CSV table of C-alpha atoms in Angstrom, one decimal:
chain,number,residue,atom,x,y,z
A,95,UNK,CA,-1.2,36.1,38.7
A,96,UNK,CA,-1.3,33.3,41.1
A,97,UNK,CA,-0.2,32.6,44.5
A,98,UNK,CA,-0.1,29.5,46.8
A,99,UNK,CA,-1.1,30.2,49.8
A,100,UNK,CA,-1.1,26.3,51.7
A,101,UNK,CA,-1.8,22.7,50.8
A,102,UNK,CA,-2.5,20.2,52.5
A,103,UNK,CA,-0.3,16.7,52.2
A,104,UNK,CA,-1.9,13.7,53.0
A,105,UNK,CA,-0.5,11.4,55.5
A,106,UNK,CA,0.1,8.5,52.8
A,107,UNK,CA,2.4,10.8,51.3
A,108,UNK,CA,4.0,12.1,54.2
A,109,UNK,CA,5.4,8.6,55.7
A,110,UNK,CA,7.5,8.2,52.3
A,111,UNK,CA,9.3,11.0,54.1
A,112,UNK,CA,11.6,10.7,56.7
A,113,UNK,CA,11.3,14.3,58.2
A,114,UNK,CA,13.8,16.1,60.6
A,115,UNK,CA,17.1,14.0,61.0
A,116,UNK,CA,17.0,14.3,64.5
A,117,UNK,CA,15.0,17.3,66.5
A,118,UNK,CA,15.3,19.6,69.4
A,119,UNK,CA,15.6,16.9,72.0
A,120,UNK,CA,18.6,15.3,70.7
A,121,UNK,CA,20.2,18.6,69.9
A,122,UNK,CA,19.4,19.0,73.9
A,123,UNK,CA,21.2,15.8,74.7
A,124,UNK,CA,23.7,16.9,72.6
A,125,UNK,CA,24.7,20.2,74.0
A,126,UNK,CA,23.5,18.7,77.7
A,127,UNK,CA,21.5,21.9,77.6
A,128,UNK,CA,18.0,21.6,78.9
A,129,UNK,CA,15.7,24.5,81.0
A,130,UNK,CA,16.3,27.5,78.7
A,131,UNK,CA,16.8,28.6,75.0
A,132,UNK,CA,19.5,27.6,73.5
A,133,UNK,CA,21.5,31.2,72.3
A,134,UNK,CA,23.9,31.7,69.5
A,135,UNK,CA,24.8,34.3,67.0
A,136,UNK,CA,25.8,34.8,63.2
A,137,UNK,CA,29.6,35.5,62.7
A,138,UNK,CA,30.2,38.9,61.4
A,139,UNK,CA,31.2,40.3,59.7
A,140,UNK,CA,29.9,37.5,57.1
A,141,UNK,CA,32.4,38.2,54.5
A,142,UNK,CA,35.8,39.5,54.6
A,143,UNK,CA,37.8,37.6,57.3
A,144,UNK,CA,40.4,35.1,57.1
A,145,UNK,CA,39.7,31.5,58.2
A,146,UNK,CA,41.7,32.3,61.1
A,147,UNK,CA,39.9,35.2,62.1
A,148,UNK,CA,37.0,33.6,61.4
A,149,UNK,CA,38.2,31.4,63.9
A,150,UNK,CA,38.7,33.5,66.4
A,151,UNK,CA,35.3,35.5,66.3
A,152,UNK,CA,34.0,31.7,66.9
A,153,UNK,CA,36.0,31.1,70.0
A,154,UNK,CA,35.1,34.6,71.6
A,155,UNK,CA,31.1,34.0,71.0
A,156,UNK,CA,31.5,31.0,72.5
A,157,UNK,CA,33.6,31.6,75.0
A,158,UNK,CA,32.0,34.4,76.3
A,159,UNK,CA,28.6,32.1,77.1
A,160,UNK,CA,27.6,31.4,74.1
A,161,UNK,CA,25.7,27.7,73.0
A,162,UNK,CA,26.3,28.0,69.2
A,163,UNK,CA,27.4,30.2,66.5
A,164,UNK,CA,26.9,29.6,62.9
A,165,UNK,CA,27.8,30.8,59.6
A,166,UNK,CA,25.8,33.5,57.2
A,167,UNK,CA,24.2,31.9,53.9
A,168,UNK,CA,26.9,33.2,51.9
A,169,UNK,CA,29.4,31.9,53.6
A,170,UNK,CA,30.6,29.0,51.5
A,171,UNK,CA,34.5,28.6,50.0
A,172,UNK,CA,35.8,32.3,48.9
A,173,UNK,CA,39.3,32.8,47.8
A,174,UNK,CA,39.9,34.7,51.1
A,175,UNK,CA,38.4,31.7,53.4
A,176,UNK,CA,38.1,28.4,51.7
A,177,UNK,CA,35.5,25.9,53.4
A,178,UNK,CA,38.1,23.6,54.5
A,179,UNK,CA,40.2,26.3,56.1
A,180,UNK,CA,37.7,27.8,57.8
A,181,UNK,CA,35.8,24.5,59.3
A,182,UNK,CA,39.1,23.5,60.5
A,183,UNK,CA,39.6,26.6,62.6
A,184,UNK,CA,36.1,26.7,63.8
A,185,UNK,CA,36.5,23.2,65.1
A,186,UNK,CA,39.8,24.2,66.8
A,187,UNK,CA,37.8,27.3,68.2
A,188,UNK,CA,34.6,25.0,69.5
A,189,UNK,CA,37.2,23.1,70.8
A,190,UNK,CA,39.1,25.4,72.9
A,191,UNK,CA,36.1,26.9,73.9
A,192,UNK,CA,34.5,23.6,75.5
A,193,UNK,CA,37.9,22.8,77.3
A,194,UNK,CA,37.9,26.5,79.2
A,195,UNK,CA,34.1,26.6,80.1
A,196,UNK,CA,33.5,22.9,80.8
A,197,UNK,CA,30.2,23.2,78.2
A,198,UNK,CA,29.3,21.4,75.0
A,199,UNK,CA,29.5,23.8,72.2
A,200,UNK,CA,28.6,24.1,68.2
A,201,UNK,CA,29.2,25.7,65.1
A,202,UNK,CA,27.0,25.7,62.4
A,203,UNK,CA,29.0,25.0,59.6
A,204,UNK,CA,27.9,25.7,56.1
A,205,UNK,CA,28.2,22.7,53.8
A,206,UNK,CA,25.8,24.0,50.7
A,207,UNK,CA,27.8,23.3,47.5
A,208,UNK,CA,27.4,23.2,44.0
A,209,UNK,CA,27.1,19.8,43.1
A,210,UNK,CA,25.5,17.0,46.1
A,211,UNK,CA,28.8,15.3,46.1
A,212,UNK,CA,30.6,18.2,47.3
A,213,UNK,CA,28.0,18.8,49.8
A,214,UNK,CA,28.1,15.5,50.8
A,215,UNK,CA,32.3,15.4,51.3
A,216,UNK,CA,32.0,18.8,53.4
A,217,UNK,CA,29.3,17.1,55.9
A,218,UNK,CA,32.1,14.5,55.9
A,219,UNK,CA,34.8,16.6,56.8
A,220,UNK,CA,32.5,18.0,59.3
A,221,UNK,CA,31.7,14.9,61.1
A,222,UNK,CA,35.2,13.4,60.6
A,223,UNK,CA,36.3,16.8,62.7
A,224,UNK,CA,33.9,15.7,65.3
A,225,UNK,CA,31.6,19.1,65.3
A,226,UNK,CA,27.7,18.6,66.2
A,227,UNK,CA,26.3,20.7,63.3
A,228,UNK,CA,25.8,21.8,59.8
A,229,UNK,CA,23.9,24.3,57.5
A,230,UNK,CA,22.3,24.2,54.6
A,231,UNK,CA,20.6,27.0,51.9
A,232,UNK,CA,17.9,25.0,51.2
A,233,UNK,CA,16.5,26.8,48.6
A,234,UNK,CA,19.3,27.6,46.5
A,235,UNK,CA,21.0,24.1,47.0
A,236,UNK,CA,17.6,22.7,46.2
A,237,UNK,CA,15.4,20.1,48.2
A,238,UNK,CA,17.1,16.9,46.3
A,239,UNK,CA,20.3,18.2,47.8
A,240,UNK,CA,18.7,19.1,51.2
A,241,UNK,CA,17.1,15.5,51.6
A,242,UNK,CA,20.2,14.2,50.5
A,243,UNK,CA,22.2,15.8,53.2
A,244,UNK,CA,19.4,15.0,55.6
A,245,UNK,CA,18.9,11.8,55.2
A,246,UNK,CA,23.1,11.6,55.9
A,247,UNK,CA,23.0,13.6,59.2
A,248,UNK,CA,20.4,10.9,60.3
A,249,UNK,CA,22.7,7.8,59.8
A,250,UNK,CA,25.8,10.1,60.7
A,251,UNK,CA,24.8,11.6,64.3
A,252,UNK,CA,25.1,15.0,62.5
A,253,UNK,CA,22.1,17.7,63.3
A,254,UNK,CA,21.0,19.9,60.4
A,255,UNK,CA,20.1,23.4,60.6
A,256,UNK,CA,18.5,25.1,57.6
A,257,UNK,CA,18.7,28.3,55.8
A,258,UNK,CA,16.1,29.9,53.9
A,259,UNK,CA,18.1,32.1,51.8
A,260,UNK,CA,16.4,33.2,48.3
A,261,UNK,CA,13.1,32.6,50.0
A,262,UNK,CA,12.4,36.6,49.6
A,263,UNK,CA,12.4,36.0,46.0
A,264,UNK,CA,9.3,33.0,45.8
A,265,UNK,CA,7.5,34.6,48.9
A,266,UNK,CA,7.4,38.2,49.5
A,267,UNK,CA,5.2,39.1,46.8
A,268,UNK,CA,1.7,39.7,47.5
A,269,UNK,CA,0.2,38.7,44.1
A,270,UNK,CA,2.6,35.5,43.0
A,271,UNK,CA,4.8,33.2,43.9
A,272,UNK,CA,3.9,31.5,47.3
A,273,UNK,CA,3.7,31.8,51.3
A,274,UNK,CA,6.5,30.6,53.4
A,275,UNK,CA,3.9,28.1,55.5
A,276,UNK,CA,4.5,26.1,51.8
A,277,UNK,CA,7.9,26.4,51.6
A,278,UNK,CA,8.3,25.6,55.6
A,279,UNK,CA,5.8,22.5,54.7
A,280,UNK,CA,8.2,21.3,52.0
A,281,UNK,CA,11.6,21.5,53.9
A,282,UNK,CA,9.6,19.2,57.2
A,283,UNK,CA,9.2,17.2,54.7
A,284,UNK,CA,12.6,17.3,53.0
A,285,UNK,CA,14.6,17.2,56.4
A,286,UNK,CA,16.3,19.9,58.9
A,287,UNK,CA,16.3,20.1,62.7
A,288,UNK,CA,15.7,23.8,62.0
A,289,UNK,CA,15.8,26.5,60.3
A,290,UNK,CA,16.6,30.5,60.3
A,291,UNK,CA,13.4,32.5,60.7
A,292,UNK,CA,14.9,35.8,60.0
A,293,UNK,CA,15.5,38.6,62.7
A,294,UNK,CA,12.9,40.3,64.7
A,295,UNK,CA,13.2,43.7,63.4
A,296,UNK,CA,14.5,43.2,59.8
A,297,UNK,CA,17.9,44.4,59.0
């Protein structure tokens, strides 16, 4: 079996890329947060809650000090919280949140879809509510879709964080498939501000 391990991309080929939407710095001006790491959290329960709940766990993360939450990978449009529903009250949270503390805050919501139009109508929705943020599975929505959706953040003021979910299945292998450093290589070139590196200690 084969693995691959790196590669190198010449610079030629790079430029026909535009990269990152945006970066850290503007995510800084942003969220008027400069000195210190930014901290944040994943909502959980990931599955299970309504969108008001959902809602709710938002508002106390953020209203208890911290600069972001966002959603889990999976967390897309189930019958019991439909995406629509559920960025609605986040927004209303990140709102009410903002007023009482006097900070910028953010949500990461999750926009991956099944088709690139319906990707592209929830980054809409997004914007239209005003949030600063949204998510993308890279991997399963694919890298057309994830350039896609980068390239609208650009021209939309939107940043773009990333998920890597299904990378365990191409990387974790010893004797196939092929190291993250690839797939990290592919996505800088695709487009995201950045992305979920996993937790310190596994889960």
């Amino acid at each position: 079996a084969l693995r691959l391990e790196d590669l190198r991309i010449p610079n030629s080929y790079i430029k026909t890329f535009q990269g990152p939407p945006h970066g850290i710095q503007v995510e800084r001006d942003k969220l008027n947060k400069y000195g210190r790491p930014l901290l944040g959290c994943t909502i959980k329960p990931k599955l299970g809650l309504s969108a008001k709940n959902y809602g709710r766990a938002v508002y106390e993360c953020l209203r208890g000090g911290l600069d972001f939450t966002k959603d889990d990978e999976n967390v897309n449009s189930q019958p019991f919280m439909r995406w629509r529903d559920r960025f609605v009250f986040c927004a209303e949270a990140l709102y009410k949140a903002q007023a009482e503390t006097g900070e910028i805050k953010g949500h990461y919501l999750n926009a991956t879809a099944g088709t690139c139009e319906e990707m592209i109508k929830r980054a809409v929705f997004a914007r239209e509510l005003g949030v600063p943020i949204v998510m993308h599975d890279y991997l399963t929505g694919g890298f057309t879709a994830n350039t896609s959706l980068a390239h609208y953040c650009r021209d939309n003021g939107l940043l773009l964080h990333i998920h890597r979910a299904m990378h365990a299945v191409i990387d974790r292998q010893k004797n196939h498939g092929m190291h993250f450093r690839v797939l990290a290589k592919a996505l800088r070139l695709s487009g995201g501000d950045h992305i979920h590196a996993g937790t310190v200690v596994g889960k």
